[in-house]
XYZ file of C-alpha atoms in Angstrom:
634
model
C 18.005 -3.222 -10.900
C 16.615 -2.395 -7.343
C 13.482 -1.551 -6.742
C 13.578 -0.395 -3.171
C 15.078 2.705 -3.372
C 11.993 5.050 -3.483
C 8.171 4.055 -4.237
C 8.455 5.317 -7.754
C 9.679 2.307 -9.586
C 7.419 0.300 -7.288
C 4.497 2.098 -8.584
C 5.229 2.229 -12.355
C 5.747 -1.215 -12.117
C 2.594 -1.765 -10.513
C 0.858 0.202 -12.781
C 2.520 -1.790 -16.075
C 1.248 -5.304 -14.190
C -2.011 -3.227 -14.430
C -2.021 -2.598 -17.880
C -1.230 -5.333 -18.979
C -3.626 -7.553 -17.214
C -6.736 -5.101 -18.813
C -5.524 -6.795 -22.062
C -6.464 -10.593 -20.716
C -9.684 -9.506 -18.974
C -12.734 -10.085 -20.011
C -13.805 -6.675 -19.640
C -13.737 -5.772 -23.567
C -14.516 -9.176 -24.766
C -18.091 -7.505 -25.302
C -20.219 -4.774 -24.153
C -23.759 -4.409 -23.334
C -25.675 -2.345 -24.888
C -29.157 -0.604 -23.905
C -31.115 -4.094 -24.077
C -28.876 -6.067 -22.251
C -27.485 -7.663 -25.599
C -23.393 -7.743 -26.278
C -21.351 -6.263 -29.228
C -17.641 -6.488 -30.156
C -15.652 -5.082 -27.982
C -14.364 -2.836 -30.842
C -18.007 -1.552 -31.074
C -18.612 -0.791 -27.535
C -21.113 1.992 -27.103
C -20.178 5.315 -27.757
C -21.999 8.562 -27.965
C -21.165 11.749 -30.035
C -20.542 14.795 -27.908
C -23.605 16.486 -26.245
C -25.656 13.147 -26.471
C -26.749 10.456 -23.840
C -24.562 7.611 -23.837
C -26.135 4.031 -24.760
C -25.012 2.448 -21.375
C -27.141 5.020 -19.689
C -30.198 2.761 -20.189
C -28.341 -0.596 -19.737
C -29.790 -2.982 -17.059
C -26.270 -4.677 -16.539
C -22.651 -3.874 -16.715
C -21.594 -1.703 -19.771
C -18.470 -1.022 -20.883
C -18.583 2.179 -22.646
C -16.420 5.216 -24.518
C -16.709 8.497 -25.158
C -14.815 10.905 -27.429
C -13.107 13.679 -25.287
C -10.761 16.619 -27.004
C -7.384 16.128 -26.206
C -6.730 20.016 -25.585
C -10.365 21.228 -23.845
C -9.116 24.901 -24.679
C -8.906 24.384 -28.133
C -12.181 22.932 -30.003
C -10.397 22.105 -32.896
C -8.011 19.838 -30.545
C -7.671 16.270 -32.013
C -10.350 13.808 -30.234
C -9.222 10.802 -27.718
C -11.118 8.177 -26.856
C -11.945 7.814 -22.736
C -13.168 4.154 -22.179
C -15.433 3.622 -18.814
C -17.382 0.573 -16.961
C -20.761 1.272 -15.775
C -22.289 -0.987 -13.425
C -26.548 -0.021 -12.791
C -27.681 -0.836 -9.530
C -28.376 -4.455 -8.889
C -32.415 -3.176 -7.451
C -34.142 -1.962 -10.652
C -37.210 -1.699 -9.043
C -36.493 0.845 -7.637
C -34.997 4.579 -8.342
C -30.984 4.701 -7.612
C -29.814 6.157 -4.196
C -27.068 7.410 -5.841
C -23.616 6.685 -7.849
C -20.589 6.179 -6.379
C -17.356 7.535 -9.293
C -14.763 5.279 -8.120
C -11.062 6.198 -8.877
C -8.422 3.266 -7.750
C -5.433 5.376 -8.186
C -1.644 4.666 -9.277
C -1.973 6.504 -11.424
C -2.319 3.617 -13.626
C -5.263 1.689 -16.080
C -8.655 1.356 -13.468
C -10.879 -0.950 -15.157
C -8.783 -3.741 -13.912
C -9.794 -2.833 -10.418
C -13.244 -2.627 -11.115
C -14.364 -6.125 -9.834
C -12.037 -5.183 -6.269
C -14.155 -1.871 -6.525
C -17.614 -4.102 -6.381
C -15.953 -6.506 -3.972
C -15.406 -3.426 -1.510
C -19.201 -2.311 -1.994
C -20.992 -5.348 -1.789
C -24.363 -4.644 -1.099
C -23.823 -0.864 -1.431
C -24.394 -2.002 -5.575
C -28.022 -3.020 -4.825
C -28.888 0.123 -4.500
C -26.138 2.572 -6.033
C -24.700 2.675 -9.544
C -20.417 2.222 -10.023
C -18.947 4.071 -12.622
C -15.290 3.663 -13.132
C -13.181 5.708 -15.865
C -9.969 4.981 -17.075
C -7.971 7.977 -16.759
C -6.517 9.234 -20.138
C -3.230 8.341 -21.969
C -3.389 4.630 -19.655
C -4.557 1.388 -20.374
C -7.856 1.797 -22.801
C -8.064 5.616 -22.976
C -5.901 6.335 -25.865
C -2.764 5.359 -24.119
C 0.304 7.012 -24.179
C 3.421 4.876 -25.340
C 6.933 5.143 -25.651
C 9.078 2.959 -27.607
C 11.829 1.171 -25.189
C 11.307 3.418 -22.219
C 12.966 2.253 -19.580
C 12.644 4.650 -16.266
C 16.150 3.493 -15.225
C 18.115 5.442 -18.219
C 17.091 9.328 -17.733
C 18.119 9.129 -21.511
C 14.892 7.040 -22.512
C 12.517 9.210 -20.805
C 13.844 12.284 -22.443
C 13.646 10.123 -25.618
C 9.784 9.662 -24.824
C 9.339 13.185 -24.284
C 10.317 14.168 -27.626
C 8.480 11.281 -29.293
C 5.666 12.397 -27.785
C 6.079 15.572 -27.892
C 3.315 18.209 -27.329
C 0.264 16.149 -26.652
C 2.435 14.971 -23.454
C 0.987 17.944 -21.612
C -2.641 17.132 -21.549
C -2.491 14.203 -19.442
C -3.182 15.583 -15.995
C -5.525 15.483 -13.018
C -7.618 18.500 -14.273
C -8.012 16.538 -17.418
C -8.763 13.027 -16.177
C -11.716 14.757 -13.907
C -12.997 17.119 -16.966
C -13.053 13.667 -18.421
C -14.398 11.581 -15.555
C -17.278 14.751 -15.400
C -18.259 13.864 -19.281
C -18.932 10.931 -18.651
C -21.317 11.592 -15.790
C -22.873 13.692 -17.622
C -23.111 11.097 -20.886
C -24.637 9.108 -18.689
C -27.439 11.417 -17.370
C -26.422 10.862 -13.633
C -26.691 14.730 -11.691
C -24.339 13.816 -9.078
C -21.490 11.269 -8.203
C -20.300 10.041 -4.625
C -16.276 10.559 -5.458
C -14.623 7.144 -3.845
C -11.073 7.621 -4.056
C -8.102 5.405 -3.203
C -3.794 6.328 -3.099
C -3.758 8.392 -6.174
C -7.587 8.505 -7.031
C -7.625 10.556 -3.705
C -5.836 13.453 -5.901
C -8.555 13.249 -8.612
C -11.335 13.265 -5.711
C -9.745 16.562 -4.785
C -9.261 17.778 -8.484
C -12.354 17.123 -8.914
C -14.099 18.769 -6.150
C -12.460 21.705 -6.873
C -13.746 22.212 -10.773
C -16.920 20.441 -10.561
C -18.237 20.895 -6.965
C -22.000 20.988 -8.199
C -21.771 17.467 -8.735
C -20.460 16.403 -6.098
C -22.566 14.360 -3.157
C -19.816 12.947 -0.903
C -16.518 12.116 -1.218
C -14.739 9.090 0.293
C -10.617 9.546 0.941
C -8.693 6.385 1.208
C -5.162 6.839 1.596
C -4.465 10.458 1.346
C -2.225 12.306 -2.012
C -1.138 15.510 -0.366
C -0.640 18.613 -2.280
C 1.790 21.440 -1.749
C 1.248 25.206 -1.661
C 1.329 25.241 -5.243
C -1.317 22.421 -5.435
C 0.735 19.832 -6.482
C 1.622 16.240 -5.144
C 3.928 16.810 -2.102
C 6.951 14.709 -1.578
C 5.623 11.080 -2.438
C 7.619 9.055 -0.406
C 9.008 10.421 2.369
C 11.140 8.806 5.155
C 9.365 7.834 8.025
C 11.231 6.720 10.468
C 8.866 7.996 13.059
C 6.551 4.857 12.154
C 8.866 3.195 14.319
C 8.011 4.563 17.336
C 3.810 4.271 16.238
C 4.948 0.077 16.337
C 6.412 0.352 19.390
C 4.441 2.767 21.517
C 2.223 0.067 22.781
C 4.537 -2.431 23.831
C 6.151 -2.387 27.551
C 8.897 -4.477 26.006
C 9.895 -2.481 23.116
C 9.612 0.676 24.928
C 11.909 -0.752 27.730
C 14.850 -0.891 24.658
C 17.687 2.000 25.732
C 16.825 5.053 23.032
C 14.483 6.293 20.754
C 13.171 4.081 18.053
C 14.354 6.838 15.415
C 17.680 7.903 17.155
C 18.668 4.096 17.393
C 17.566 3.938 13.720
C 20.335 6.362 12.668
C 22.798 5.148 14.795
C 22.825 1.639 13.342
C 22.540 3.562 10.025
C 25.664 5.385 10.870
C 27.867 2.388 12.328
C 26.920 0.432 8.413
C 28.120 3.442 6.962
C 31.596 2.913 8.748
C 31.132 -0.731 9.270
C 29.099 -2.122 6.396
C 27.330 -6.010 6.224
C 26.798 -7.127 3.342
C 23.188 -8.348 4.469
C 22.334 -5.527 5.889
C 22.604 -2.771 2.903
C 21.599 0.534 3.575
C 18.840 0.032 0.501
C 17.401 -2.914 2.512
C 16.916 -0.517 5.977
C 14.656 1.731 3.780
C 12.463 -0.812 2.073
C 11.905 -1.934 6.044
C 11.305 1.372 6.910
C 8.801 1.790 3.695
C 7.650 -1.648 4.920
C 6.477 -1.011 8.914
C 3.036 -2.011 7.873
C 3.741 -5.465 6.866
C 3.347 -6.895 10.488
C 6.003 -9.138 10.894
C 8.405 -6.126 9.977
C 6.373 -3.821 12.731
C 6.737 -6.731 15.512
C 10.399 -7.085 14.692
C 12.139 -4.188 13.697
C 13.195 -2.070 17.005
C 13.800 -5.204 18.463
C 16.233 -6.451 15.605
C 17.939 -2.797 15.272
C 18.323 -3.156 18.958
C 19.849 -6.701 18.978
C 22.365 -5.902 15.847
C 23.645 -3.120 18.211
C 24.107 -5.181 20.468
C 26.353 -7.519 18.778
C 23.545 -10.263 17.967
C 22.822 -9.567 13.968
C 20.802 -12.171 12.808
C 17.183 -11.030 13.858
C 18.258 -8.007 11.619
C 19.901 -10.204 8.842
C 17.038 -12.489 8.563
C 14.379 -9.262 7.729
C 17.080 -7.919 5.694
C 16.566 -11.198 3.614
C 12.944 -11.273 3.519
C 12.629 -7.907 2.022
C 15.514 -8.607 -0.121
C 13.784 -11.028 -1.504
C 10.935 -8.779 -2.874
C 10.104 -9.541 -6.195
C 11.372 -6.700 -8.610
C 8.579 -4.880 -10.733
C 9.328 -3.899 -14.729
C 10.835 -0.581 -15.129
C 10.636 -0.252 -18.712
C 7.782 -0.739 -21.076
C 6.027 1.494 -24.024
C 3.030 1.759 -21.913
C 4.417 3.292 -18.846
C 4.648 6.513 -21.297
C 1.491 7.788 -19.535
C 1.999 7.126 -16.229
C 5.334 9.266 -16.377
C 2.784 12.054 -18.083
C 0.737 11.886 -15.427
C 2.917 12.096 -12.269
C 5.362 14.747 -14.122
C 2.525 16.943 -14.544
C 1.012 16.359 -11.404
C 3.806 16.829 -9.116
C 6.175 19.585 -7.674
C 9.473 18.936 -7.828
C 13.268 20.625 -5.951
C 14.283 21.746 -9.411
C 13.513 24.642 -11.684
C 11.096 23.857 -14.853
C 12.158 26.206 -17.020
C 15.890 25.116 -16.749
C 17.560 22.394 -19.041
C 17.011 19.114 -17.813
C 20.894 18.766 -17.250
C 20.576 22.125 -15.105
C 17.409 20.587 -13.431
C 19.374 17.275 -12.648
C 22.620 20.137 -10.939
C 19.968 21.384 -8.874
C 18.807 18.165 -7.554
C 22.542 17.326 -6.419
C 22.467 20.588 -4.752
C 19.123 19.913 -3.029
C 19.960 16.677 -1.682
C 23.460 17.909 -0.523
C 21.943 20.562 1.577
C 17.995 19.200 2.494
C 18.943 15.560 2.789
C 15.618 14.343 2.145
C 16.720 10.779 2.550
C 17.879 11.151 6.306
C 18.988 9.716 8.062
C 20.448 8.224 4.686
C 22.878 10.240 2.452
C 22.944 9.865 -1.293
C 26.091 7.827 -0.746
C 24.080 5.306 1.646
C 21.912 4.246 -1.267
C 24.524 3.800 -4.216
C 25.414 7.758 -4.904
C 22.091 8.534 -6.480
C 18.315 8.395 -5.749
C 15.995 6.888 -8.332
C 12.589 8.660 -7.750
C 9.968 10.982 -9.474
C 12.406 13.582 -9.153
C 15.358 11.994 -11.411
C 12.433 10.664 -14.077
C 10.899 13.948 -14.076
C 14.076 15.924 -14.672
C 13.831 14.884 -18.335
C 10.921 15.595 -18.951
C 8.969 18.959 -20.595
C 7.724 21.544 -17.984
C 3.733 20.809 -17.267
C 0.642 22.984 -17.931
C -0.131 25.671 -16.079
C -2.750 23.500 -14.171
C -1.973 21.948 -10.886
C -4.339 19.328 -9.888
C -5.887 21.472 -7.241
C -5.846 24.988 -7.328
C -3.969 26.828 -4.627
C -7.290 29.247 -4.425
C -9.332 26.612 -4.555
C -12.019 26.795 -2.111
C -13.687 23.207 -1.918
C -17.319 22.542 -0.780
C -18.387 20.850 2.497
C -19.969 17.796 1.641
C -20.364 14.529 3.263
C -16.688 13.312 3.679
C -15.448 9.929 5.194
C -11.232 10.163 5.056
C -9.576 6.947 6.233
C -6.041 7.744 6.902
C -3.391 4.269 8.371
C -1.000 4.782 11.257
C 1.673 3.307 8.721
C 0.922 5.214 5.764
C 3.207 7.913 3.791
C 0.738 10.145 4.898
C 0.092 10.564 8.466
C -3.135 10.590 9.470
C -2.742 14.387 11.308
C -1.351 15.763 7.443
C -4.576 13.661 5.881
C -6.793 15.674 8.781
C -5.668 18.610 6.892
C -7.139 17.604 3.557
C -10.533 16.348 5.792
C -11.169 19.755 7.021
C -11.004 21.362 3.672
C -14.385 19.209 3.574
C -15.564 19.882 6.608
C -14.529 16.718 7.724
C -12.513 14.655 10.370
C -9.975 11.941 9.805
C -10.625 8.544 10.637
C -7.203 6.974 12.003
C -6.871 3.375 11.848
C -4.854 2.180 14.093
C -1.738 0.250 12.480
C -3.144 0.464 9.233
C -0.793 0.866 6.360
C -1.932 2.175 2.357
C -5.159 1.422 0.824
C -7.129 0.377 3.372
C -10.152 -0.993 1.529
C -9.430 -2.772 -1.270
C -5.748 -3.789 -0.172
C -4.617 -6.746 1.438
C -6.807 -8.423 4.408
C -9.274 -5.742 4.181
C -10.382 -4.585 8.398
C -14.457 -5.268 8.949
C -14.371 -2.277 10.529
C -12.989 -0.293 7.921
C -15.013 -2.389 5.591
C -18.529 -1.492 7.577
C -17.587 1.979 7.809
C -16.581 2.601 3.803
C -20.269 0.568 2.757
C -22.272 2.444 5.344
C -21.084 5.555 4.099
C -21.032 5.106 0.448
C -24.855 3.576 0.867
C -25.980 7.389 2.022
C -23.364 9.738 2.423
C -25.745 12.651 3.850
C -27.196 10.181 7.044
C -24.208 8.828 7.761
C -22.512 10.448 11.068
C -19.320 9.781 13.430
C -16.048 8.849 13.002
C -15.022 5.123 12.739
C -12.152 4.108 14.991
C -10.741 1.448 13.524
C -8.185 -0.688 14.843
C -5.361 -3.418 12.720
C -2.758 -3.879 15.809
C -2.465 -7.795 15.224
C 0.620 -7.688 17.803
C 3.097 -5.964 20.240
C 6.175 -5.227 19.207
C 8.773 -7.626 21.209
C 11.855 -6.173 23.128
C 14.426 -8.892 23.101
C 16.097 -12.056 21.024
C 16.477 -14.496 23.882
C 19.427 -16.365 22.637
C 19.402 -18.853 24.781
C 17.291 -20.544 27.746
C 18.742 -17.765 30.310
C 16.923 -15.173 28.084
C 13.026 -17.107 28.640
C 10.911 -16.894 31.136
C 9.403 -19.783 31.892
C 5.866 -20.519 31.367
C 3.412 -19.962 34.085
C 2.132 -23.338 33.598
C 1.114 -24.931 37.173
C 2.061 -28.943 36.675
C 4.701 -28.855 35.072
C 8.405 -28.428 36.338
C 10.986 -25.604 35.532
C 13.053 -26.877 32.994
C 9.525 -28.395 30.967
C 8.292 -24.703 31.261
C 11.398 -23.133 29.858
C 10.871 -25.919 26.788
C 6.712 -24.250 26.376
C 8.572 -20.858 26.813
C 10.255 -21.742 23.961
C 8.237 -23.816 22.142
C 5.538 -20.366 22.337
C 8.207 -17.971 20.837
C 9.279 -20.401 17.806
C 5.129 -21.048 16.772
C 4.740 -16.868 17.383
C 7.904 -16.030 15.273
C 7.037 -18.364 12.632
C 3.560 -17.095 12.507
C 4.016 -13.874 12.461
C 5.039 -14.107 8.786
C 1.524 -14.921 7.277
C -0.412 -12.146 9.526
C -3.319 -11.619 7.805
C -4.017 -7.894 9.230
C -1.364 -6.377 6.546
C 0.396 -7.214 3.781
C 1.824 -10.753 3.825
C 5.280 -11.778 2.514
C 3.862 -14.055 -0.236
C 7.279 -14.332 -2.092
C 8.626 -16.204 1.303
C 7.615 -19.190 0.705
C 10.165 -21.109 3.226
C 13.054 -19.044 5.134
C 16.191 -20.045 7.670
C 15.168 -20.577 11.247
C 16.722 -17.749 13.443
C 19.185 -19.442 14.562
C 18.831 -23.059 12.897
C 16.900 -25.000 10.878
C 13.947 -24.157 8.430
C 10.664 -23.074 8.025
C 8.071 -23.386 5.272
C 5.033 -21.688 4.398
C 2.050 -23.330 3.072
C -0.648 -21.051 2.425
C -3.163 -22.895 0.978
C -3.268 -25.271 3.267
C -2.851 -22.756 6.566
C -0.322 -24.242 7.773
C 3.324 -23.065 8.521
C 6.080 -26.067 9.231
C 9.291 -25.520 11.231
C 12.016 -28.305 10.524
C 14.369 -28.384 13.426
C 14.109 -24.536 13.887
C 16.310 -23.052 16.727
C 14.622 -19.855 17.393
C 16.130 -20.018 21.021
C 19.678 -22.050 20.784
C 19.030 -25.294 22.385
C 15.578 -25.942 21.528
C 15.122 -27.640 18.227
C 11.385 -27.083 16.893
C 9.518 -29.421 14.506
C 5.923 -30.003 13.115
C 2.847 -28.035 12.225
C 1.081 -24.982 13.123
C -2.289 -25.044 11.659
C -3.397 -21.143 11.849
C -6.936 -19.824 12.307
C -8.959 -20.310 8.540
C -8.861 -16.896 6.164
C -10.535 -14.968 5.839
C -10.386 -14.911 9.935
C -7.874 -12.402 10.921
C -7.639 -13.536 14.756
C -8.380 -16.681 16.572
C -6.867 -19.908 17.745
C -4.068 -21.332 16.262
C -3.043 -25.071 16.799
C 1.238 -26.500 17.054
C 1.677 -30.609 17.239
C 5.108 -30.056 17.368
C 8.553 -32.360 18.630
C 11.095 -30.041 20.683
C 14.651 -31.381 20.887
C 15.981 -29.847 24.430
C 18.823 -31.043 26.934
C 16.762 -33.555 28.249
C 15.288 -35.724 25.128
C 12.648 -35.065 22.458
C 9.522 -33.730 24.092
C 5.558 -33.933 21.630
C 3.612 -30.672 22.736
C 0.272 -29.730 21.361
C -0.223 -26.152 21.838
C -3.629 -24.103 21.482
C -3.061 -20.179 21.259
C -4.881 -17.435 20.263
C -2.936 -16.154 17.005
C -2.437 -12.083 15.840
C -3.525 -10.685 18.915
C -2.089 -7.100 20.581
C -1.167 -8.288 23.655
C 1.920 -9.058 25.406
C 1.355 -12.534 26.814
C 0.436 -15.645 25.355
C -2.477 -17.671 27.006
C -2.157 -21.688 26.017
C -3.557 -24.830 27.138
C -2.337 -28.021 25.669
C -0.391 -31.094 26.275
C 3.430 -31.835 27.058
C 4.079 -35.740 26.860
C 0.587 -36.298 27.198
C 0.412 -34.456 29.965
C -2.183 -31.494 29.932
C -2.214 -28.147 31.083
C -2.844 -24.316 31.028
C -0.860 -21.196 31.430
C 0.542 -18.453 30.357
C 3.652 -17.120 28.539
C 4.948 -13.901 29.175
C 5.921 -11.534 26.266
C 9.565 -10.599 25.647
């Protein structure tokens, strides 16, 4: 199985991982009730219909359910049970400023996020309740399941759709928020602060648009965007103009002959004639899904560049780290509702009311004519795609109820809307969605999906989602927020012709070609355990460019090259010791042994690691010898 081909295996997986770690946390183990006592979990609180809920007067986390219909148009609709975590404010001396509804996305099972929900709040909580609801059909909310479905075999989702037949349809967005809405209202709270992340950012829009009187503020992380018809756009585009965002600030990278994107397709179209084995079409699109992971942003013109060039390994060696990605599950009973949910949710290039084998005809059609994939063809990524689309084909047409309405009009309120330079949705097509609130974007510069509960959260962004939260109607401006951790390099040098030596006064030429060196082999290495993104955790050691090995110790901070040739000719060994987490910048310290023409050489190198800048500045020794320069960028 391959994962990489679109997000939508990604995410199911994801969202299975979810669900299955809500069954080991101690989140249902027991529930307090009203005096602050705990029950089994299989008693948690729950209120009949039209009552105050129990947790409504608890002075500590509850962890609460309510009994929902399944059809809300139909009273004598069977009942489901919605499960939900209420945290009170932390300051009961005082009244609560407010309650922030916090919806993590996927879709998938939420409670399991609830403790990175707090985490991303912090002292927001003294003051302001959380409440977090698991959407319906996932996790603890009655959950969906199929028997052997396995997303892979278009066969086993239609399977699921018959076995669940009818009840299938009433797992939407408009239904999750009708749901999320009860329970505010169980609760006795008269208005919510909608915090929504990736996915969640769909139900904050659902949700302004049926229940807009209880609505304070709304928080966007990570933009959903709907079509005309109010339903989830393309999900996972291809973006290969993120490649020019990576290289726009960088005089090297901009000095390479082309356009990022036009270079792009032309390497795509010489593999199509000429393929590599390690370089597989499938593997250029995970790097292109993958521009926000900073080593892949620092590299990738660069290595698309060089393999044109006739020099492949830069490219062969990202190839291989995304390659390497560990696959997600794409079968389980459980993922039954998550397949509800984005079927339902989502617009697709194929009729509804045709047969699912007519539906799947259409697709072919639609992807011989639109190429959505470009500048990949069908026959670039094994002669079929393996998104939403080809799950949803199978299964039955949805409601009647997009998640928001194309007439919608939604109410100004407070907004903050954090949209990534590197995210599926740009932050110009998230501005869109702001100014339906009355609202401007916040773009953050190099920032990728899920911005503030992800990896290596920004303090910035941080600051600017707890000052808002705190009091959405004082808070004013628009954060600028910037992640650039590096500029993109320009060249490979291959060998000591393609260095510059280091401007390093003491020292002679050839011993500041060997720092030259030396620099690029501790930034290279480096670069693959940049905290500002998402770090390659699954690389836990990986071939020196062009000799050698390196290995990644992460709980110690340290990174170890063993006889690395990044440049041929200089043979790199020892220890770089990288600023403390959770420190995103600062100095970063290589006692290394470089094997040159001349001998074996002992430098100790001091640098300032994950900065945007073009040249390095270092001090250190070489032999003993100190000194302090510069190293120019490449």
């Amino acid at each position: 199985m391959d994962t990489r081909r679109t997000s939508a295996i990604r995410q199911a997986g994801a969202a299975l991982a979810a669900m299955m770690a809500c069954g080991t946390l101690p989140t249902w183990t027991t529930a307090t009730g009203p005096a602050g006592g705990s029950v089994p979990a299989g008693n948690a609180p729950v209120s009949p219909p039209g009552e105050a809920h129990p947790c409504a007067a608890a002075t500590t986390r509850c962890d609460g359910r309510i009994e929902v219909p399944l059809d809300r148009t139909d009273p004598r609709s069977e009942r489901i049970t919605v499960a939900f975590t209420w945290l009170p404010r932390k300051d009961l001396s005082r009244p609560a400023a407010g309650t922030v509804l916090a919806d993590p996305g996927g879709p998938g099972p939420a409670l399991p996020a609830v403790p990175a929900l707090a985490e991303a709040l912090g002292p927001v909580l003294d003051r302001q309740n959380l409440l977090v609801v698991e959407p319906r059909g996932l996790g603890l909310s009655s959950p969906l399941t199929c028997p052997d479905l396995d997303l892979e075999r278009p066969e086993s989702v239609r399977a699921c759709a018959g076995h669940l037949g009818p009840r299938a349809a009433f797992h939407t967005a408009g239904q999750t928020v009708a749901d999320q809405d009860a329970v505010r209202a169980a609760l006795g709270v008269p208005k919510v602060t909608y915090y929504g992340i990736s996915y969640g950012t769909l139900s904050a829009q659902a949700y302004a648009a049926r229940h807009p009187e209880a609505l304070a503020g709304v928080l966007l992380d990570s933009v959903v965007l709907t079509g005309a018809d109010g339903r989830v756009a393309d999900p996972d585009p291809v973006r290969t103009e993120h490649l020019a965002v990576a290289c726009a600030s960088s005089a090297a990278c901009r000095r390479l002959p082309g356009d990022p994107a036009g270079t792009f397709a032309h390497l795509v179209g010489r593999l199509r004639g000429q393929p590599d084995p390690a370089v597989r079409p499938l593997s250029l699109l995970a790097l292109l899904h993958s521009v926000s992971v900073p080593v892949v942003g620092r590299e990738i013109n660069a290595a698309v560049a060089a393999y044109l060039a006739g020099d492949p390994a830069p490219l062969r060696r990202l190839a291989a780290m995304i390659d390497g990605i560990p696959s997600g599950p794409a079968r389980g009973a459980e993922l039954a509702g998550v397949v509800a949910h984005r079927c339902a949710d989502s617009s697709f290039p194929f009729d509804w009311t045709a047969s699912p084998d007519e539906r799947r005809a259409q697709l072919d059609r639609y992807y011989a004519t639109e190429r959505p994939y470009r500048p990949f063809t069908l026959g670039d990524l094994g002669g079929k795609a393996s998104g939403w689309q080809e799950i949803c084909a199978g299964w039955p047409a949805p409601p009647a109820d997009p998640p928001v309405p194309p007439d919608a009009r939604l109410r100004y309120v407070p907004a903050l809307v954090l949209a990534g330079d590197f995210d599926s949705t740009t932050p110009a097509e998230a501005g869109r969605v702001a100014e339906r609130f009355g609202a401007t974007v916040s773009r953050v510069r190099f920032g990728g999906h899920n911005l503030t509960t992800g990896p290596a959260v920004d303090g910035c962004v941080r600051a600017a989602t707890r000052e808002f939260l705190a009091d959405p109607a004082a808070f004013q401006g628009t954060p600028r927020c910037d992640r650039a951790s590096y500029a993109a390099i320009g060249t490979y040098p291959r060998g000591a012709a393609g260095l510059r030596p280091a401007r390093v006064p003491g020292l002679d030429r050839r011993q500041r070609v060997t720092v030259a060196a030396a620099i690029a082999t501790v930034l290279d290495a480096a670069a693959r355990r940049d905290p500002h993104g998402p770090i390659p955790s699954w690389l836990v050691d990986e071939p020196g460019l062009r000799g050698g090995r390196v290995a990644f110790d992460d709980r110690a901070g340290i990174v170890r090259p063993a006889d690395v040739e990044y440049v041929t000719g200089f043979a790199v060994t020892g220890e770089i010791e990288l600023p403390p987490r959770p420190a995103q910048a600062g100095p970063a310290t290589a006692r290394l042994q470089v094997r040159d023409g001349t001998g074996t050489h002992r430098l100790v190198l001091t640098f300032p690691a994950f900065r945007a800048t073009p040249d390095t500045a270092v001090s250190g020794t070489f032999d003993g010898r100190a000194f302090t320069g510069t190293v120019a960028g490449r």
